[in-house]
XYZ file of N, CA and C in Angstrom:
255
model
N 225.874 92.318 86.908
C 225.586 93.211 85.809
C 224.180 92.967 85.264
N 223.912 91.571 85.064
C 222.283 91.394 84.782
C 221.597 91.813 85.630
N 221.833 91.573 86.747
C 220.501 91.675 87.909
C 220.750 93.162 87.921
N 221.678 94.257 88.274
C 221.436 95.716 87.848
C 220.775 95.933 86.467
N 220.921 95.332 85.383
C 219.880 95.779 84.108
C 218.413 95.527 84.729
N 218.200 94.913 84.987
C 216.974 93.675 85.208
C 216.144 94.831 86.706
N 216.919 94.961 87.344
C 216.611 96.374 88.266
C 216.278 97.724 88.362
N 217.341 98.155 86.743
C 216.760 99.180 86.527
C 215.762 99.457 85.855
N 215.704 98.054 84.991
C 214.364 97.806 84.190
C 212.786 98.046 85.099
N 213.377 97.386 85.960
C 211.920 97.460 86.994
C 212.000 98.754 87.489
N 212.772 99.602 87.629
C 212.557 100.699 88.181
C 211.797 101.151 87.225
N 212.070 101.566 85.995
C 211.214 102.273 85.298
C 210.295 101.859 84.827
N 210.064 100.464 84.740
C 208.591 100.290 84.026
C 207.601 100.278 85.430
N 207.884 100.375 86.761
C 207.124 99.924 87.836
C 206.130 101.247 88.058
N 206.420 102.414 87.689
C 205.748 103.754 87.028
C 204.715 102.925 86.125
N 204.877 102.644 85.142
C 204.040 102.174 83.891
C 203.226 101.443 84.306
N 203.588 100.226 85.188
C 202.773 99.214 85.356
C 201.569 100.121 86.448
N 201.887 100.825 86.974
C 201.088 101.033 88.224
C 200.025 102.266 87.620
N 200.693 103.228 86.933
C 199.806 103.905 86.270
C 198.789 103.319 84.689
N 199.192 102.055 84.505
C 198.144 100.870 83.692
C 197.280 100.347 84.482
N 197.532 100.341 85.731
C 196.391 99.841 86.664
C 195.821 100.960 87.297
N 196.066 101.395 87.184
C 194.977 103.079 87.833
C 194.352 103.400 86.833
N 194.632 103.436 85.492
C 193.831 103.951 84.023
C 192.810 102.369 84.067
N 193.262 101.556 84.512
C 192.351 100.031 83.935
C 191.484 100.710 84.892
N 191.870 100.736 86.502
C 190.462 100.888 87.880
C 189.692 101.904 87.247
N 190.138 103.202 86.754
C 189.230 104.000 86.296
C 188.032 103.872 84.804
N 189.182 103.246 84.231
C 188.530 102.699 83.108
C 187.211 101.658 83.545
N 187.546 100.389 83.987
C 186.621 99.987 85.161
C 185.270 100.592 85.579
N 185.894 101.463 86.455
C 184.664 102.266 87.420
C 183.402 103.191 86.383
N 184.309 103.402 85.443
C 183.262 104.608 84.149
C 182.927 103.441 83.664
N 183.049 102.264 83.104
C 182.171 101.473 82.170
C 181.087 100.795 83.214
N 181.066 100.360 84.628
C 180.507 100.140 85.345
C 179.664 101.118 85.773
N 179.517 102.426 85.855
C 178.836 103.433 86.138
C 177.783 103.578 84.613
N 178.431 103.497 83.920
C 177.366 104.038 82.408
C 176.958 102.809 82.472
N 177.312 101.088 82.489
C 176.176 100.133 82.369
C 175.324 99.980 83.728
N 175.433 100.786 84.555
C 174.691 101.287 85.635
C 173.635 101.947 85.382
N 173.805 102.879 84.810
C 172.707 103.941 83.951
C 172.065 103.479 83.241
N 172.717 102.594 82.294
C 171.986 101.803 81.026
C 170.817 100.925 81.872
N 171.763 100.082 82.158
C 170.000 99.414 83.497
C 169.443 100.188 83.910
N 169.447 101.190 84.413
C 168.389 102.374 85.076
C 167.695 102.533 84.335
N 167.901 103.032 82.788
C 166.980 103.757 81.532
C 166.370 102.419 81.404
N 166.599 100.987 81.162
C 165.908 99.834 80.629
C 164.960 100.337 81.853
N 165.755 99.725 82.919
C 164.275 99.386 83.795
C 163.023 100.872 83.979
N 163.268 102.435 83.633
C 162.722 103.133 83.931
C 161.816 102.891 82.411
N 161.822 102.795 81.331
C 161.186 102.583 80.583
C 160.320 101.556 80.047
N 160.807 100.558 81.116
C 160.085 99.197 81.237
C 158.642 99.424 81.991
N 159.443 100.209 83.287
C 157.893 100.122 84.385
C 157.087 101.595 83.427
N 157.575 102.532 82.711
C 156.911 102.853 82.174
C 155.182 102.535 81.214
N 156.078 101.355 80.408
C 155.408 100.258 79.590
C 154.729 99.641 80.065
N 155.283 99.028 81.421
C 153.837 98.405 82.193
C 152.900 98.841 82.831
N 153.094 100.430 82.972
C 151.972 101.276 83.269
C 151.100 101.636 82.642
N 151.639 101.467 81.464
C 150.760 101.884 79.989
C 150.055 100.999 80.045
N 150.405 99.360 79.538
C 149.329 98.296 79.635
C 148.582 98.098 80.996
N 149.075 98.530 82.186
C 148.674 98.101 83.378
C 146.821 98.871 82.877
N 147.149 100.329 82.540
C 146.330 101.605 82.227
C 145.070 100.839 81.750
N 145.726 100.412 80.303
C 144.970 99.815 78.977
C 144.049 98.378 79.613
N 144.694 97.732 80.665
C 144.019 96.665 80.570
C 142.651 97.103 82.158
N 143.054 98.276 82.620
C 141.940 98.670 83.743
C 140.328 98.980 82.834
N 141.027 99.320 81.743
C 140.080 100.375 80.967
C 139.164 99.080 80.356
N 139.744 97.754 79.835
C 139.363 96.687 79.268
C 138.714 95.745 79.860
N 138.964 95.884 81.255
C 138.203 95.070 83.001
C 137.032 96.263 82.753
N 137.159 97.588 82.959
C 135.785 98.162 83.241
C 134.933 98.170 82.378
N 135.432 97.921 81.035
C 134.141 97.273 79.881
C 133.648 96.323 79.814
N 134.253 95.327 80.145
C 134.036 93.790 80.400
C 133.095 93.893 81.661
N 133.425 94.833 82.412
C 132.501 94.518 83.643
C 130.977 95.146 83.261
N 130.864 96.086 82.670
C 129.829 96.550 82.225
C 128.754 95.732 81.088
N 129.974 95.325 80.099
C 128.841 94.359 79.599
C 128.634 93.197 80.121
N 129.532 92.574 81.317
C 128.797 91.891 81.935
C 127.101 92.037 83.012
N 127.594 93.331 83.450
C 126.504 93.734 84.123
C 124.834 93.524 82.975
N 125.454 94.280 81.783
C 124.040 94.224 80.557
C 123.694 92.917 80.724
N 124.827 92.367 80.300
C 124.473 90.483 79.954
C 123.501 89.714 81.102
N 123.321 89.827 82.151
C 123.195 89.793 83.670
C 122.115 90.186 83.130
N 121.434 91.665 83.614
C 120.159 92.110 83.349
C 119.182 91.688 82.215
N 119.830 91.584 81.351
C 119.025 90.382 79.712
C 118.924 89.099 80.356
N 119.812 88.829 81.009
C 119.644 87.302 81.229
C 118.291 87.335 82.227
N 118.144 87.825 83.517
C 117.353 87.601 84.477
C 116.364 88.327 83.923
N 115.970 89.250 82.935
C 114.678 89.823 82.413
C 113.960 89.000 81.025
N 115.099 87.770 81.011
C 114.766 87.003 79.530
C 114.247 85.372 80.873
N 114.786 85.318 81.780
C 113.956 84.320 82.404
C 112.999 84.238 83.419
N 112.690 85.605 83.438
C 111.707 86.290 84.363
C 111.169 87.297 83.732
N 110.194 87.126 82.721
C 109.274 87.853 81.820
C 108.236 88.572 82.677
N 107.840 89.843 82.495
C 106.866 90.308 83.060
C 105.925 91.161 82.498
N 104.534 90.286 82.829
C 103.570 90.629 81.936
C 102.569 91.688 82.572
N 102.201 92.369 81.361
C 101.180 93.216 82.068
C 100.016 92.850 81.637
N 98.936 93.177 82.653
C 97.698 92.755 82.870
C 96.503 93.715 82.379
């Protein structure tokens, strides 16, 4: 008489249990898919950002290089004076 309760018990909750694990896998698969995305947007807005500074710091090398170039020309026209006659 127990083991028939205990049997039919499992009959019907074995529905429940199995459709709790198909709602968990799905549940699962959608929170794994959107923190999928979520890393996508970080990292797409990241290399964004480093394009920006990558930009900013080309622009900051080609000034630097220029007043190096000035600095250069003062220098070799300040130790090589040339006089006119």
């Amino acid at each position: 008489m127990e083991s028939e309760r205990n049997e039919a018990l499992r009959t019907r909750m074995k529905p429940n249990v199995s459709e709790l694990l198909g709602s968990r896998e799905t549940m699962f698969k959608e929170l794994s898919n959107e923190f999928e995305q979520w890393l996508i947007l970080i990292h797409r807005e990241q290399m964004k950002k480093w394009q920006e500074e990558i930009k900013e710091l080309r622009l900051v090398d080609a000034s630097n290089e220029e007043a190096s170039a000035l600095l250069n020309n003062a220098r070799f026209l300040l130790q090589n004076p040339i006089f006119d006659s």
